Coordinates of C-alpha atoms in Angstrom, one line a residue:
Chain Z
G299 CA 12.4 -10.5 4.1
E300 CA 8.7 -10.9 3.8
N301 CA 7.2 -12.2 0.6
V302 CA 3.5 -12.1 -0.1
E303 CA 1.9 -14.2 -2.9
Q304 CA -1.6 -13.4 -4.0
H305 CA -4.0 -15.4 -6.2
P306 CA -5.8 -15.1 -8.5
S307 CA -4.6 -12.1 -10.4
T308 CA -8.0 -11.7 -12.1
L309 CA -11.4 -12.8 -10.9
S310 CA -14.8 -12.4 -12.6
V311 CA -18.0 -13.3 -10.7
Q312 CA -21.7 -12.8 -11.3
E313 CA -23.4 -10.2 -9.2
G314 CA -24.6 -11.9 -6.0
D315 CA -22.0 -14.6 -6.1
S316 CA -19.1 -14.8 -3.6
A317 CA -15.5 -13.9 -4.4
V318 CA -12.5 -15.4 -2.6
I319 CA -8.9 -14.1 -2.9
K320 CA -6.0 -15.9 -1.2
C321 CA -2.6 -14.8 0.0
T322 CA 0.4 -16.5 1.5
Y323 CA 3.2 -15.0 3.4
S324 CA 6.7 -16.1 4.3
D325 CA 7.7 -14.3 7.5
S326 CA 6.4 -16.0 10.6
A327 CA 7.0 -12.7 12.5
S328 CA 4.3 -10.9 10.5
N329 CA 1.3 -10.3 12.7
Y330 CA -0.8 -7.8 10.8
F331 CA -2.7 -8.6 7.6
P332 CA -4.7 -5.9 6.0
W333 CA -6.7 -6.0 2.8
Y334 CA -7.0 -2.9 0.5
K335 CA -9.3 -2.0 -2.3
Q336 CA -7.9 0.3 -4.9
E337 CA -9.9 2.1 -7.5
L338 CA -8.1 3.6 -10.6
G339 CA -5.9 6.6 -9.7
K340 CA -6.7 6.5 -6.0
R341 CA -4.9 5.5 -2.9
P342 CA -5.6 2.0 -1.4
Q343 CA -8.5 2.0 0.9
L344 CA -8.3 -0.4 3.9
I345 CA -11.4 -2.6 3.9
I346 CA -10.6 -5.1 6.6
D347 CA -7.6 -6.3 8.6
I348 CA -6.8 -9.1 10.9
R349 CA -4.1 -9.6 13.5
S350 CA -2.4 -12.9 14.3
N351 CA -4.2 -13.5 17.5
V352 CA -7.5 -13.8 15.6
G353 CA -8.5 -16.5 13.1
E354 CA -11.4 -14.8 11.5
K355 CA -13.0 -11.4 11.3
K356 CA -16.2 -10.3 9.6
D357 CA -17.6 -6.9 8.6
Q358 CA -20.9 -7.1 6.8
R359 CA -20.3 -8.7 3.4
I360 CA -16.5 -8.9 3.9
A361 CA -14.6 -11.5 5.9
V362 CA -11.0 -12.4 6.4
T363 CA -9.6 -15.7 7.6
L364 CA -6.1 -16.4 8.8
N365 CA -4.2 -19.6 9.2
K366 CA -1.0 -18.8 11.0
T367 CA 0.3 -22.4 10.8
A368 CA 0.0 -22.5 7.1
K369 CA 0.9 -18.8 6.7
H370 CA -2.1 -18.0 4.5
F371 CA -5.0 -15.6 4.7
S372 CA -8.1 -15.1 2.6
L373 CA -10.6 -12.4 1.7
H374 CA -14.2 -13.4 1.3
I375 CA -16.8 -11.1 -0.3
T376 CA -20.3 -12.4 -0.3
E377 CA -23.3 -11.1 -2.3
T378 CA -21.0 -9.2 -4.6
Q379 CA -22.2 -6.0 -6.2
P380 CA -20.9 -4.1 -9.3
E381 CA -19.4 -1.5 -7.0
D382 CA -17.1 -4.2 -5.6
S383 CA -15.3 -4.2 -8.9
A384 CA -11.7 -2.9 -8.2
V385 CA -8.2 -4.1 -7.5
Y386 CA -7.7 -5.8 -4.2
F387 CA -4.4 -6.1 -2.4
C388 CA -3.4 -8.2 0.5
A389 CA -0.4 -7.2 2.6
A390 CA 1.5 -8.5 5.6
G391 CA 3.6 -6.7 8.2
R392 CA 4.4 -6.1 11.8
S393 CA 2.7 -3.0 13.2
G394 CA 5.2 -0.3 14.1
N395 CA 8.4 0.5 12.3
T396 CA 8.4 -2.2 9.6
P397 CA 6.8 -1.7 6.2
L398 CA 3.8 -3.5 4.8
V399 CA 4.6 -5.9 1.9
F400 CA 1.9 -6.2 -0.7
G401 CA 0.7 -9.0 -2.9
K402 CA 0.5 -8.4 -6.6
G403 CA -3.2 -7.6 -6.5
T404 CA -6.4 -9.2 -7.8
R405 CA -8.6 -7.4 -10.3
L406 CA -12.1 -8.3 -9.4
S407 CA -14.9 -7.8 -11.9
V408 CA -18.5 -8.2 -10.8
I409 CA -20.7 -8.7 -13.7
A410 CA -24.3 -7.4 -13.4
Chain L
G106 CA -8.4 8.8 12.9
A107 CA -4.8 9.4 11.8
V108 CA -4.4 11.4 8.6
V109 CA -1.4 11.7 6.3
S110 CA -1.6 14.6 3.9
Q111 CA 0.3 14.2 0.7
H112 CA 1.1 16.9 -1.9
P113 CA 1.0 17.4 -4.7
S114 CA -1.7 15.0 -5.9
R115 CA -0.6 15.4 -9.5
V116 CA 2.5 16.9 -11.1
I117 CA 3.8 17.1 -14.6
C118 CA 7.5 18.0 -15.1
K119 CA 10.0 18.1 -17.8
S120 CA 12.8 15.6 -18.1
G121 CA 15.8 16.6 -16.1
T122 CA 14.0 18.6 -13.5
S123 CA 13.4 17.7 -9.9
V124 CA 10.1 17.2 -8.1
K125 CA 9.5 17.2 -4.4
I126 CA 6.6 15.3 -2.8
E127 CA 5.6 16.0 0.8
C128 CA 3.8 13.9 3.3
R129 CA 2.7 15.4 6.6
S130 CA 1.2 13.5 9.5
L131 CA -1.7 15.4 10.9
D132 CA -2.5 15.2 14.6
F133 CA 0.1 12.5 15.2
Q134 CA 3.8 12.1 15.1
A135 CA 5.2 9.7 12.4
T136 CA 8.6 8.5 13.4
T137 CA 8.7 6.2 10.4
M138 CA 7.4 6.9 6.9
F139 CA 7.4 4.3 4.1
W140 CA 7.6 5.4 0.5
Y141 CA 6.1 3.2 -2.2
R142 CA 5.9 3.4 -6.0
Q143 CA 3.2 1.9 -8.1
F144 CA 3.4 1.5 -11.8
P145 CA 0.2 1.1 -13.9
K146 CA -1.6 -2.2 -13.2
K147 CA 1.1 -3.2 -10.7
S148 CA 1.4 -3.5 -7.0
L149 CA 2.8 -1.1 -4.5
M150 CA 6.6 -1.6 -4.2
L151 CA 8.5 -0.3 -1.2
M152 CA 11.1 2.2 -2.2
A153 CA 12.5 3.3 1.1
T154 CA 11.9 3.7 4.8
S155 CA 12.6 7.0 6.4
N156 CA 13.1 7.6 10.1
E157 CA 13.0 11.0 11.7
G158 CA 16.4 12.4 12.2
S159 CA 18.3 9.6 10.4
K160 CA 19.2 8.5 6.9
A161 CA 16.6 6.6 4.9
T162 CA 16.9 2.9 4.2
Y163 CA 16.5 2.1 0.5
E164 CA 15.3 -1.1 -1.0
Q165 CA 17.5 -3.0 -3.4
G166 CA 17.5 -1.4 -6.8
V167 CA 16.3 2.0 -5.7
E168 CA 18.9 4.8 -6.4
K169 CA 19.3 6.8 -3.2
D170 CA 20.9 9.7 -5.1
K171 CA 18.0 9.9 -7.4
F172 CA 15.2 9.5 -4.9
L173 CA 16.2 11.8 -2.0
I174 CA 14.3 11.3 1.2
N175 CA 14.3 13.7 4.1
H176 CA 12.5 13.2 7.4
A177 CA 13.6 16.2 9.3
S178 CA 10.6 16.3 11.7
L179 CA 8.1 14.0 13.3
T180 CA 5.4 15.4 11.0
L181 CA 7.1 15.8 7.7
S182 CA 8.8 13.5 5.3
T183 CA 9.7 14.4 1.7
L184 CA 10.7 12.5 -1.4
T185 CA 12.5 14.4 -4.1
V186 CA 12.8 12.8 -7.5
T187 CA 16.0 14.3 -9.0
S188 CA 16.7 14.7 -12.7
A189 CA 13.4 13.0 -13.5
H190 CA 13.1 10.9 -16.6
P191 CA 10.0 9.5 -18.3
E192 CA 10.6 6.1 -16.8
D193 CA 10.1 7.8 -13.3
S194 CA 6.5 8.5 -14.2
S195 CA 4.5 6.6 -11.6
F196 CA 2.2 6.8 -8.7
Y197 CA 4.1 7.6 -5.5
I198 CA 2.5 7.1 -2.1
C199 CA 3.7 7.4 1.5
S200 CA 2.6 5.5 4.5
A201 CA 3.1 6.2 8.2
G202 CA 3.5 3.2 10.3
E203 CA 1.9 3.2 13.7
Y204 CA 1.4 0.6 16.4
Y205 CA -2.2 -0.1 15.4
G206 CA -1.8 0.0 11.6
Y207 CA -0.7 2.1 8.7
T208 CA -2.0 5.3 7.3
F209 CA -1.5 6.1 3.7
G210 CA -1.2 9.5 2.0
S211 CA -3.5 10.2 -1.0
G212 CA -0.7 9.6 -3.5
T213 CA 1.1 11.6 -6.1
R214 CA 0.8 10.9 -9.8
L215 CA 4.1 12.0 -11.4
T216 CA 4.3 12.4 -15.2
V217 CA 7.6 13.3 -16.7
V218 CA 7.5 14.6 -20.2

């Protein structure tokens, strides 16, 4: 089955700096790669996703890149703000009837 | 967009009792529902996959007799934690899988005392 590795587990950055979180996956059949932000006690919130037919996607300060050959994808947050502080999870799956498999999460702290 | 309504959001129960968690898909039909469990400061771990009208598929290490899953209709899937113990205290969350993505319920925080 699918296995998703996520690094780093914790990340501290100064406000305004960029943050990068990296994930690798094992199942070459996976074609959907979402990123979730989770605040304490709440459900994961989808912040951006990418499908395997695209190499990069950007939404304002957030971008995701995908390298299918190497089976890795990354989340980039630019101009970080204190409200970006949360736990971020990457996941991999195939849309439809197969479940998402999550990475272990990255606790991002943005220091003002 | 698609919405999955999950109830209850929080529940406290005594050891030995059972708790039912419901997930309803609103405005769409969820043929497949995934159930996850999340312990504090941990990731979401898949417990089981439920398909409407058939038996659920459980992940390795998840007791099917303890975590009863029913997916009797295209809009309702339930997870019942039977004979709950303190170690079952966790955050449980469902997710409906669709062609274009996945929709999560709001989660249920279960505390067993």
